[in-house]
PDB file of C-alpha atoms in Angstrom:
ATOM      1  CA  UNK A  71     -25.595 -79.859 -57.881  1.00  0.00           C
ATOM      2  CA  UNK A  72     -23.070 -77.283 -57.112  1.00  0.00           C
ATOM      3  CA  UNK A  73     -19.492 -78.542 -55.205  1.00  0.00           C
ATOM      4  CA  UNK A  74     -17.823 -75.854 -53.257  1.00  0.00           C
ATOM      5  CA  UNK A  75     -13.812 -76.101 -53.105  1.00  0.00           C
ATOM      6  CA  UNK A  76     -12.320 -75.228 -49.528  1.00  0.00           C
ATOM      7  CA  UNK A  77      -9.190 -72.878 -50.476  1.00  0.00           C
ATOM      8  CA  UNK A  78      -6.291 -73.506 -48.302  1.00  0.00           C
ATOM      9  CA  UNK A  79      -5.645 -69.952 -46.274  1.00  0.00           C
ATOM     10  CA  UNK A  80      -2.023 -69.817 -47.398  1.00  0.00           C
ATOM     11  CA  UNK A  81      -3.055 -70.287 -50.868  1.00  0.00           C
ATOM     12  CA  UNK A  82      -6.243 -67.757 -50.465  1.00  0.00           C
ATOM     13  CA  UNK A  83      -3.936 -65.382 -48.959  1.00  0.00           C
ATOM     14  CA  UNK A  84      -1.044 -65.603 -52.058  1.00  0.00           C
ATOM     15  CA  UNK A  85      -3.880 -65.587 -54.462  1.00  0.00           C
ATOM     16  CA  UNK A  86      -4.867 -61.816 -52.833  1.00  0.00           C
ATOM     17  CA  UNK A  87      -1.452 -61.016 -52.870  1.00  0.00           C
ATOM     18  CA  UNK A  88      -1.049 -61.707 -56.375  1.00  0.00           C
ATOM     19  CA  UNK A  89      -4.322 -59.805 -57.620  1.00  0.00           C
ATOM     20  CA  UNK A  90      -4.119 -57.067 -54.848  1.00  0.00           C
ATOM     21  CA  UNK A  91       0.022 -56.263 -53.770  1.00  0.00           C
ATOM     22  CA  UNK A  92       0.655 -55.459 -50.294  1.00  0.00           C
ATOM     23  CA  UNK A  93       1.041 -51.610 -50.316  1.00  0.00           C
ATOM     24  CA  UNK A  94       1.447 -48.810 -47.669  1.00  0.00           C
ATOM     25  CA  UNK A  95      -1.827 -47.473 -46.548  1.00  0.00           C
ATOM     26  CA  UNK A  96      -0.644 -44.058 -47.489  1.00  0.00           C
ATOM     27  CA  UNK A  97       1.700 -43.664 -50.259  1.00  0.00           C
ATOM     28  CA  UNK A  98       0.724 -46.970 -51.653  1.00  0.00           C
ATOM     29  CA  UNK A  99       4.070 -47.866 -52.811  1.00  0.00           C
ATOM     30  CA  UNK A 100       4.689 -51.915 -52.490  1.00  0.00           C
ATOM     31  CA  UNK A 101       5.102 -53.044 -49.412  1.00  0.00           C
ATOM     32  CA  UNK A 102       6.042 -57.103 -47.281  1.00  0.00           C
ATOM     33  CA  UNK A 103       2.467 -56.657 -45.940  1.00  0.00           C
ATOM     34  CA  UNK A 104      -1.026 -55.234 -46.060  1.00  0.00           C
ATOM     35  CA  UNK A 105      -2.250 -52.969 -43.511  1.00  0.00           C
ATOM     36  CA  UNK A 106       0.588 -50.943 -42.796  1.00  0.00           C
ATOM     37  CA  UNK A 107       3.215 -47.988 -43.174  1.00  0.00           C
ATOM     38  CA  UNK A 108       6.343 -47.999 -45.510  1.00  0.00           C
ATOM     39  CA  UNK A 109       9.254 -47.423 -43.720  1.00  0.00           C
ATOM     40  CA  UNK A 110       9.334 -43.326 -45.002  1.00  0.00           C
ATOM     41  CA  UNK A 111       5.690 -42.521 -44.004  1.00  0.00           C
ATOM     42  CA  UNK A 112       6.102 -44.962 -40.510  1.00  0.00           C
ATOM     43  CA  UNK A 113       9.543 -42.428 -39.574  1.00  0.00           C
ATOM     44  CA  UNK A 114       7.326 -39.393 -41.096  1.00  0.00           C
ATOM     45  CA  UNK A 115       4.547 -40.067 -37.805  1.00  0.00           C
ATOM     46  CA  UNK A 116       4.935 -38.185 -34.841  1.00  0.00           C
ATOM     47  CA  UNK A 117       3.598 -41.063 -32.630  1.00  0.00           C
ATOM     48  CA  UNK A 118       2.928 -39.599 -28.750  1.00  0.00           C
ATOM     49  CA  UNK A 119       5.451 -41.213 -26.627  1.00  0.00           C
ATOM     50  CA  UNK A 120       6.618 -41.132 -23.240  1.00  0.00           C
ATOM     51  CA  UNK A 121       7.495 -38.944 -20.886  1.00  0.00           C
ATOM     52  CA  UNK A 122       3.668 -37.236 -21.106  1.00  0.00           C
ATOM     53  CA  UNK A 123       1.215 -36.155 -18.719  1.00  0.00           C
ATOM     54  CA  UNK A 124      -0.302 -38.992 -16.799  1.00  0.00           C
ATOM     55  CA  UNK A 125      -3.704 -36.774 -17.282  1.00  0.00           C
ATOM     56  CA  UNK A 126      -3.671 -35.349 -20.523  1.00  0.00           C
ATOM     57  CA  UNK A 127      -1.169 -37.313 -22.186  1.00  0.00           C
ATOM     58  CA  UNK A 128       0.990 -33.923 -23.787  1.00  0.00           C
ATOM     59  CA  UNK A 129       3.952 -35.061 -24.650  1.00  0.00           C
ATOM     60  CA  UNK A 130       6.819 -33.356 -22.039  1.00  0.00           C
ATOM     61  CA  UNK A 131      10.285 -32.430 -23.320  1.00  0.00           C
ATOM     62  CA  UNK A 132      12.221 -33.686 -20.852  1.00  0.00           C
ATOM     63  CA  UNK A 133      11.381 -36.953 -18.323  1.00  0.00           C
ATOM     64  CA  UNK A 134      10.303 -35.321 -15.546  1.00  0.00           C
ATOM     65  CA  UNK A 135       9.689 -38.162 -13.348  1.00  0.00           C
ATOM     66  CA  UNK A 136       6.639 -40.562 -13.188  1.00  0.00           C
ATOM     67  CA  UNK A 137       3.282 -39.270 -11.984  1.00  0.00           C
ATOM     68  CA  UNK A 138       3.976 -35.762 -13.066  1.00  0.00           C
ATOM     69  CA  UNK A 139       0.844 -33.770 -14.204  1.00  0.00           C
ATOM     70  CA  UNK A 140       1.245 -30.872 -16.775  1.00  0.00           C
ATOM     71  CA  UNK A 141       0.659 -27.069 -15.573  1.00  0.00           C
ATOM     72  CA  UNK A 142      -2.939 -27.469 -17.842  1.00  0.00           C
ATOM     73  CA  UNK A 143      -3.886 -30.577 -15.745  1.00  0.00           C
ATOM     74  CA  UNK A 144      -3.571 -28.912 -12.495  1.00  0.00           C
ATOM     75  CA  UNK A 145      -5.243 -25.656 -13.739  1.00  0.00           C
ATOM     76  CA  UNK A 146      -7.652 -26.764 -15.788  1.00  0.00           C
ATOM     77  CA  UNK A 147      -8.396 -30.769 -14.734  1.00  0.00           C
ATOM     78  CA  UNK A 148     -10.689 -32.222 -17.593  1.00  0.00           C
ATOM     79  CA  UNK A 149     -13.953 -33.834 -16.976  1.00  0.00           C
ATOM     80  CA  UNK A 150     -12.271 -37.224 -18.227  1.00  0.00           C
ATOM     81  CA  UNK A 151     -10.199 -39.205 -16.072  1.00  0.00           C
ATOM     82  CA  UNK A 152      -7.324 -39.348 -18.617  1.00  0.00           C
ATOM     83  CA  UNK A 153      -6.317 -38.956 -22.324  1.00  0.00           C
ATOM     84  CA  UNK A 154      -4.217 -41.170 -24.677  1.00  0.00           C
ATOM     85  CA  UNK A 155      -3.633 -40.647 -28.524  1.00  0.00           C
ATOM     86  CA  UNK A 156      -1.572 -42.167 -30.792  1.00  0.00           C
ATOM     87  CA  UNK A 157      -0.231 -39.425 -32.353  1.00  0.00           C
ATOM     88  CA  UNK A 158       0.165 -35.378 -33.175  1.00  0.00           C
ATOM     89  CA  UNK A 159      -2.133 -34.368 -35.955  1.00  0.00           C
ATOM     90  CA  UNK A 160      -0.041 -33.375 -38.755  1.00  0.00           C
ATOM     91  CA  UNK A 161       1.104 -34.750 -41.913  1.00  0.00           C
ATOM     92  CA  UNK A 162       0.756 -38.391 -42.229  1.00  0.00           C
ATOM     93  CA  UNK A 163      -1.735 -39.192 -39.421  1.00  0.00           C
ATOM     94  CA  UNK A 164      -4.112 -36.093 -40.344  1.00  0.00           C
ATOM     95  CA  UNK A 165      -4.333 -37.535 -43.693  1.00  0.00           C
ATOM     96  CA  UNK A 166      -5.237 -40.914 -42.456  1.00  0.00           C
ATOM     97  CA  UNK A 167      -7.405 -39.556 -40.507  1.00  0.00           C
ATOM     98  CA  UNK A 168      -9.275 -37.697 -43.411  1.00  0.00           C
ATOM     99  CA  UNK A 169      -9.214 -40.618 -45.718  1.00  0.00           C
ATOM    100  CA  UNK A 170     -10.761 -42.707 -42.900  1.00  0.00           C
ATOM    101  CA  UNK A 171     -13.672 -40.039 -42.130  1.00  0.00           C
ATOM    102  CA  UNK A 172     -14.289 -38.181 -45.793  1.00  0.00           C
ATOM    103  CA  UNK A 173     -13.314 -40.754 -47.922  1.00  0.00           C
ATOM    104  CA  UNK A 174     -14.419 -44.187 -47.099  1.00  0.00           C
ATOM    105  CA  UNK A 175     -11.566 -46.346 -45.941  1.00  0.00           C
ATOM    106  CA  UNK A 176     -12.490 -47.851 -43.600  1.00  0.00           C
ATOM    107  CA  UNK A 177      -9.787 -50.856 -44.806  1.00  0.00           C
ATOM    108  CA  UNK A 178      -7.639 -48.358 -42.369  1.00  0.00           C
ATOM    109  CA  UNK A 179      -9.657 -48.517 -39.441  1.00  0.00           C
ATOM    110  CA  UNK A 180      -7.687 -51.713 -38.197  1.00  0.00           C
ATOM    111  CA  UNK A 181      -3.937 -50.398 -38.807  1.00  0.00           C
ATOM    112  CA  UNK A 182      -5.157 -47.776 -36.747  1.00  0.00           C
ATOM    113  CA  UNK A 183      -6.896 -49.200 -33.904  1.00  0.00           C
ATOM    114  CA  UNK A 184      -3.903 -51.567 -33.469  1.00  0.00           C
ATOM    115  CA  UNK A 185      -1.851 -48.622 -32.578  1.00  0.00           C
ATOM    116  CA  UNK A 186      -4.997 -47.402 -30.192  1.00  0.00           C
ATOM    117  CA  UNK A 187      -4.527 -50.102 -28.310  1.00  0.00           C
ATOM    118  CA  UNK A 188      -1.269 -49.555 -28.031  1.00  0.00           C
ATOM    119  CA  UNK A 189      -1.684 -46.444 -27.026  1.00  0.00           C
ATOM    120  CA  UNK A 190      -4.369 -47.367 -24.330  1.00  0.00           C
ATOM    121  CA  UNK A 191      -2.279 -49.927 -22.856  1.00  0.00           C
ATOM    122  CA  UNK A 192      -3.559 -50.103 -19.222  1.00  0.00           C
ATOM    123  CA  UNK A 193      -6.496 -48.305 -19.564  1.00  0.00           C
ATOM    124  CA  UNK A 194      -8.092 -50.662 -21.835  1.00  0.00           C
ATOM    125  CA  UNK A 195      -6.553 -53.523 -20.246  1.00  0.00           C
ATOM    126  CA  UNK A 196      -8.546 -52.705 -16.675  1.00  0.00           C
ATOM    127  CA  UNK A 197     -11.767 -50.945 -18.484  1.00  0.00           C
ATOM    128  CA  UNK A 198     -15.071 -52.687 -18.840  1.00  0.00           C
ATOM    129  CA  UNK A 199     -16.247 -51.494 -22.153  1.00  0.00           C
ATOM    130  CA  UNK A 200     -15.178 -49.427 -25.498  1.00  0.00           C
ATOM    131  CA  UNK A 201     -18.088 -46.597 -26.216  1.00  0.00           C
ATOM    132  CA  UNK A 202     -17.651 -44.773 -29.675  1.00  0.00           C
ATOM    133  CA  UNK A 203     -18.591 -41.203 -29.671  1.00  0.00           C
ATOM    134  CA  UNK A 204     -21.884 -41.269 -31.714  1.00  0.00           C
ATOM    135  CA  UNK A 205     -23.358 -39.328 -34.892  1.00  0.00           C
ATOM    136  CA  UNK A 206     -26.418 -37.924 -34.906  1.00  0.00           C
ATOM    137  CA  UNK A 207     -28.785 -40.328 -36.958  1.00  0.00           C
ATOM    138  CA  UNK A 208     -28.905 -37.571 -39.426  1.00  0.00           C
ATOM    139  CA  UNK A 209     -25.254 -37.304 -39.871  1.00  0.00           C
ATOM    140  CA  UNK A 210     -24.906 -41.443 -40.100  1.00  0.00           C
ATOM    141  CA  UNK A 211     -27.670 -41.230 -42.760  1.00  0.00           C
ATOM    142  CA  UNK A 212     -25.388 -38.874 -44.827  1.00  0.00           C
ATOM    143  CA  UNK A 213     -22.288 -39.893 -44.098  1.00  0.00           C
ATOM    144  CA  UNK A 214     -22.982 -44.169 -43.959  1.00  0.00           C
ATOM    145  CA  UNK A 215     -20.775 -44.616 -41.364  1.00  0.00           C
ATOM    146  CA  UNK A 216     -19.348 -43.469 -37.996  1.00  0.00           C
ATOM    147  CA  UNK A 217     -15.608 -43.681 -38.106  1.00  0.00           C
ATOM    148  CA  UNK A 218     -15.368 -43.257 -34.618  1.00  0.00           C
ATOM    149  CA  UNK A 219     -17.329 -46.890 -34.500  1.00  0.00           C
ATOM    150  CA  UNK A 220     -15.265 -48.215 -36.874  1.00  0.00           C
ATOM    151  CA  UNK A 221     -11.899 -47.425 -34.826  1.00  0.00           C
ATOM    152  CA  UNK A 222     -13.843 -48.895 -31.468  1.00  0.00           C
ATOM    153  CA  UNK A 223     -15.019 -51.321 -32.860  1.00  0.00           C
ATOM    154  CA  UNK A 224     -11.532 -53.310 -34.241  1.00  0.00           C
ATOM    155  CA  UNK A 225     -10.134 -51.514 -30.643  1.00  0.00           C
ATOM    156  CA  UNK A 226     -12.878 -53.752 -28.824  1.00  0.00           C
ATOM    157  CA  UNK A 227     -12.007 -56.756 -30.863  1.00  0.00           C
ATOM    158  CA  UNK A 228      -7.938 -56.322 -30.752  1.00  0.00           C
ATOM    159  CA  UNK A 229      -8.483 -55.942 -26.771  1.00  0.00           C
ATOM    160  CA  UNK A 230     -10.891 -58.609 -26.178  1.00  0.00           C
ATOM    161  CA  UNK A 231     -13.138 -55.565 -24.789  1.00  0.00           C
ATOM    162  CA  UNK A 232     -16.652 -55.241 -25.041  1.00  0.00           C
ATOM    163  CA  UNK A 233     -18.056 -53.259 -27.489  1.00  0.00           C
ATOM    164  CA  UNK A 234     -21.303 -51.182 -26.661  1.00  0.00           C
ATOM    165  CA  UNK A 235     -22.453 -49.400 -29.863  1.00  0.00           C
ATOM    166  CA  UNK A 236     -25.963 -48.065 -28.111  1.00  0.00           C
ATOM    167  CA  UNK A 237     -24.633 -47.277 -24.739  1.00  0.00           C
ATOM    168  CA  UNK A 238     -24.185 -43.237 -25.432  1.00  0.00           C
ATOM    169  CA  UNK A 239     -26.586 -41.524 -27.882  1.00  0.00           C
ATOM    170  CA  UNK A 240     -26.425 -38.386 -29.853  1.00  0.00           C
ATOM    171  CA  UNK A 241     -29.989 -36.488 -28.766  1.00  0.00           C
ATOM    172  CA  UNK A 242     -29.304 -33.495 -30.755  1.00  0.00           C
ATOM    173  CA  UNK A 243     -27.693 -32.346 -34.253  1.00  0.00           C
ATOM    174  CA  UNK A 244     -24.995 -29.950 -33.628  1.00  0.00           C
ATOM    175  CA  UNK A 245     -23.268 -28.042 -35.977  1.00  0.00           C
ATOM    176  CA  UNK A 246     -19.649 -29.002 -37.171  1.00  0.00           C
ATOM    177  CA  UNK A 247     -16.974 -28.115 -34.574  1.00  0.00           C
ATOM    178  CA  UNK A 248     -14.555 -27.081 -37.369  1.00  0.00           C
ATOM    179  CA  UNK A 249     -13.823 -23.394 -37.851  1.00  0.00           C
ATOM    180  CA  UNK A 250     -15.828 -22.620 -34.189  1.00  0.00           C
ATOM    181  CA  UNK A 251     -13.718 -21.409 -30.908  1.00  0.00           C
ATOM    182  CA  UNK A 252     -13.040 -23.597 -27.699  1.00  0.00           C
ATOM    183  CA  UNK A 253     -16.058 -21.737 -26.352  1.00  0.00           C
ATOM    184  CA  UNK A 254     -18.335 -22.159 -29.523  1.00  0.00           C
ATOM    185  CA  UNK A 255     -17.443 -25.889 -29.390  1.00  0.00           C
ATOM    186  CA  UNK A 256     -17.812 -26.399 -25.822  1.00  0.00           C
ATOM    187  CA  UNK A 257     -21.781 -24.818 -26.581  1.00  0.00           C
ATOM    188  CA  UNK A 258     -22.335 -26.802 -29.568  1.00  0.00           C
ATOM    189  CA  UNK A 259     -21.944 -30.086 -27.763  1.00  0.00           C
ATOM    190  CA  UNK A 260     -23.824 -29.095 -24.281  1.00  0.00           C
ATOM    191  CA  UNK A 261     -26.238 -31.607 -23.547  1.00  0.00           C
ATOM    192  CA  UNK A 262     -25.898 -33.237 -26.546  1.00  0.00           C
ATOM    193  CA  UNK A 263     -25.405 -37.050 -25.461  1.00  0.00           C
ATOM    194  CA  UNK A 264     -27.339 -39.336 -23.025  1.00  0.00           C
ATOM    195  CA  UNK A 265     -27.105 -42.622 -22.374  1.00  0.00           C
ATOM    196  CA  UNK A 266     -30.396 -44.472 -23.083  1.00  0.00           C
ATOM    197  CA  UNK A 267     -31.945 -46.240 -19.760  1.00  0.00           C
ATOM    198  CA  UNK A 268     -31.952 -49.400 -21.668  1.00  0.00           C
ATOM    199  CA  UNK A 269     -27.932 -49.179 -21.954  1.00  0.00           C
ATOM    200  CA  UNK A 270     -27.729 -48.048 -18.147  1.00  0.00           C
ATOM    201  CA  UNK A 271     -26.326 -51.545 -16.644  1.00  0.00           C
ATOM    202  CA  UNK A 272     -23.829 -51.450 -19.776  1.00  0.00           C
ATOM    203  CA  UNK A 273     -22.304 -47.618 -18.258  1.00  0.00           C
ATOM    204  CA  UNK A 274     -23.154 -47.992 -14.328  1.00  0.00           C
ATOM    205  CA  UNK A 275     -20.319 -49.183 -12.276  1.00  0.00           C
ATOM    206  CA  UNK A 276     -18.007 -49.226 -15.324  1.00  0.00           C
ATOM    207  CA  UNK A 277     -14.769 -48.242 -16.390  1.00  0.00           C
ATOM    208  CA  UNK A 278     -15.075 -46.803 -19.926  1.00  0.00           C
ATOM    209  CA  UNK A 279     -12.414 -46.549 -22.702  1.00  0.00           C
ATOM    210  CA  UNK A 280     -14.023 -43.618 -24.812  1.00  0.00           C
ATOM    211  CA  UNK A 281     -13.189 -43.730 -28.091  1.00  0.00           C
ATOM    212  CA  UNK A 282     -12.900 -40.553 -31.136  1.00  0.00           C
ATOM    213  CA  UNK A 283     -10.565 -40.041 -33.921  1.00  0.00           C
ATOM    214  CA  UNK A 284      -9.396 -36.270 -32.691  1.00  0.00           C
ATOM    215  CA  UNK A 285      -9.093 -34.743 -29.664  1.00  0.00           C
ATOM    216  CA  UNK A 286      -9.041 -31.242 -30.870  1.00  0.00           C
ATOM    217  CA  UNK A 287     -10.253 -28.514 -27.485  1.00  0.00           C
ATOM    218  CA  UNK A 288     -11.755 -31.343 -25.869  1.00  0.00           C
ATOM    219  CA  UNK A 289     -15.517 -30.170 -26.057  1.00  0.00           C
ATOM    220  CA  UNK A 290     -17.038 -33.326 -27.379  1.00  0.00           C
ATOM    221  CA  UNK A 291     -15.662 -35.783 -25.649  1.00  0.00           C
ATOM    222  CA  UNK A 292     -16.056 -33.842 -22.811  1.00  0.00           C
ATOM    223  CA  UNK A 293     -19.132 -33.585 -23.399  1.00  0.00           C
ATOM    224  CA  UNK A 294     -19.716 -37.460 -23.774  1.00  0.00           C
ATOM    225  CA  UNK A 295     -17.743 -37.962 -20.240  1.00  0.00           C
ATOM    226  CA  UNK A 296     -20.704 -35.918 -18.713  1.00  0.00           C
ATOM    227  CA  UNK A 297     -23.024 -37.720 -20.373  1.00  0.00           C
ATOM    228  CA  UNK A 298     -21.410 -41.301 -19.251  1.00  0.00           C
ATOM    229  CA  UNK A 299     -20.455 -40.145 -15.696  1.00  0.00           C
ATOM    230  CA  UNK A 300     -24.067 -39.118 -14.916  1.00  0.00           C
ATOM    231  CA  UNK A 301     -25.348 -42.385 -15.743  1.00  0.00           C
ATOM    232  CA  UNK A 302     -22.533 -43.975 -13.231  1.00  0.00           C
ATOM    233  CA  UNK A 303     -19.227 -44.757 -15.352  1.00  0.00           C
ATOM    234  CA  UNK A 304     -16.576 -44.632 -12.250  1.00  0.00           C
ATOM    235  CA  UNK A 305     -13.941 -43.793 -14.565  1.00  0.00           C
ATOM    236  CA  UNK A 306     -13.464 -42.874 -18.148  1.00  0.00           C
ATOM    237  CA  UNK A 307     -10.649 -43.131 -20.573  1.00  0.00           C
ATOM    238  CA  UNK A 308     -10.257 -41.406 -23.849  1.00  0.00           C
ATOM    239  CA  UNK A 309      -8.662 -42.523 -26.639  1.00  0.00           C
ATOM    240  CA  UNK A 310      -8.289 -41.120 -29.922  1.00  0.00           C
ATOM    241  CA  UNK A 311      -6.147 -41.955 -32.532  1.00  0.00           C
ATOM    242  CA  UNK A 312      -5.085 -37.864 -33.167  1.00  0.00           C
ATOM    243  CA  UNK A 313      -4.296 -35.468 -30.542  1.00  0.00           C
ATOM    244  CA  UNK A 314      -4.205 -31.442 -32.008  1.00  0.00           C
ATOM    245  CA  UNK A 315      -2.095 -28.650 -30.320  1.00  0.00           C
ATOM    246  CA  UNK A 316      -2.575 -25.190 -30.825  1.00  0.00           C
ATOM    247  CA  UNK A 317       1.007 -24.289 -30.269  1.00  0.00           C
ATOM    248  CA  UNK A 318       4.422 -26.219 -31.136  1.00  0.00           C
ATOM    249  CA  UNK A 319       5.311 -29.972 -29.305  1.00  0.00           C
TER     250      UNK A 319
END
């Protein structure tokens, strides 16, 4: 007859403390806690910050008053009802976001989907549902995971959000959107994601948080928007952890 011994949480958590030290989820020098940034990598992060575009969430030099729209937003409006990242990808964030995607931590997926939620605020406080952008099964069978799951799903659960893992499907295997043009993306990903009819109550009539690790041109999530809207989302939000910029910010 076996007796199991309940371990007191304080005593469970000093016991992992002593076997695996609190260290920074980059540079892994010690640290007061697990799952976060030592103070030189936290002040290394450009972290996207007001004043920005209401729309597209690009960062403006100067506070330009509330409600303003950048020159891109009125030219070019996106197919998305907004965009919020948490920050510019360079350095320190790029590099989490590689070891997250390429090299299997997903222990980082829920330092970073704190700051997502952050970063959504009051999007995800008034939306209805968190939607990952999906792999192609393919892709998931070679890969094991889907990081962008893995960020929505610790978003969903920091938020008190549902999470709907089935509600947008991949249909076809594209090729990878590094390397290609805004155009070449934008082609890649036509008509690449549906939402089954099985998932349609979960998208019809809802506000959406949409949720990637990059936005980079645009073209996927775009993509998924189209997708969403013409199965009824009123409104979709996007939400990435990364936000690229061809030019300086």
């Amino acid at each position: 007859m076996s007796v199991s011994v309940a371990v007191p949480v304080g005593i469970a958590a000093l016991l992992r403390d002593i076997v695996f030290p609190p260290s920074c989820a980059h540079c892994h020098c010690r640290t007061g806690r697990h799952g976060g940034l030592c103070p030189r990598c936290w002040s290394s992060m450009r972290f996207i910050e007001r004043p920005f575009c209401e729309v597209l969430g690009t960062p403006f030099s100067h506070d330009p008053g509330p409600g303003i729209l950048s020159a891109e937003a009125i030219a070019h409006p996106p197919v998305f009802d907004r965009l919020r990242s948490v920050a510019l990808h360079e350095g320190i964030a790029r590099d989490l976001v590689h070891d997250l995607k390429y090299r299997d931590r997903t222990d980082l997926a829920p330092m970073m989907a704190g700051w997502m939620v952050r970063a959504g605020g009051e999007a995800l406080s008034a939306c209805d549902a968190v939607i990952a952008v999906p792999l192609h099964r393919s892709r998931l069978f070679s890969r094991k995971f889907n990081q962008s799951a893995e960020l929505a799903r610790h978003v969903a659960r920091l938020s008190g959000k549902p999470f709907s893992p089935r509600a947008l499907h991949r249909r076809k295997r594209t090729a990878q959107q590094v390397g290609l043009t805004a155009n070449a993306r934008a082609l890649n990903v036509r008509g690449a994601f549906a939402v089954p009819e099985s998932c349609l109550p979960d998208v019809f009539g809802r506000r959406i948080v949409l949720i990637d690790d990059v936005f980079t041109t645009g073209a996927t999530v775009s993509a998924a928007t189209r997708a969403l809207k013409r199965a009824g989302a009123v409104e979709v939000t996007v939400l990435t952890f990364a936000r690229a910029f061809s030019g300086p910010i």
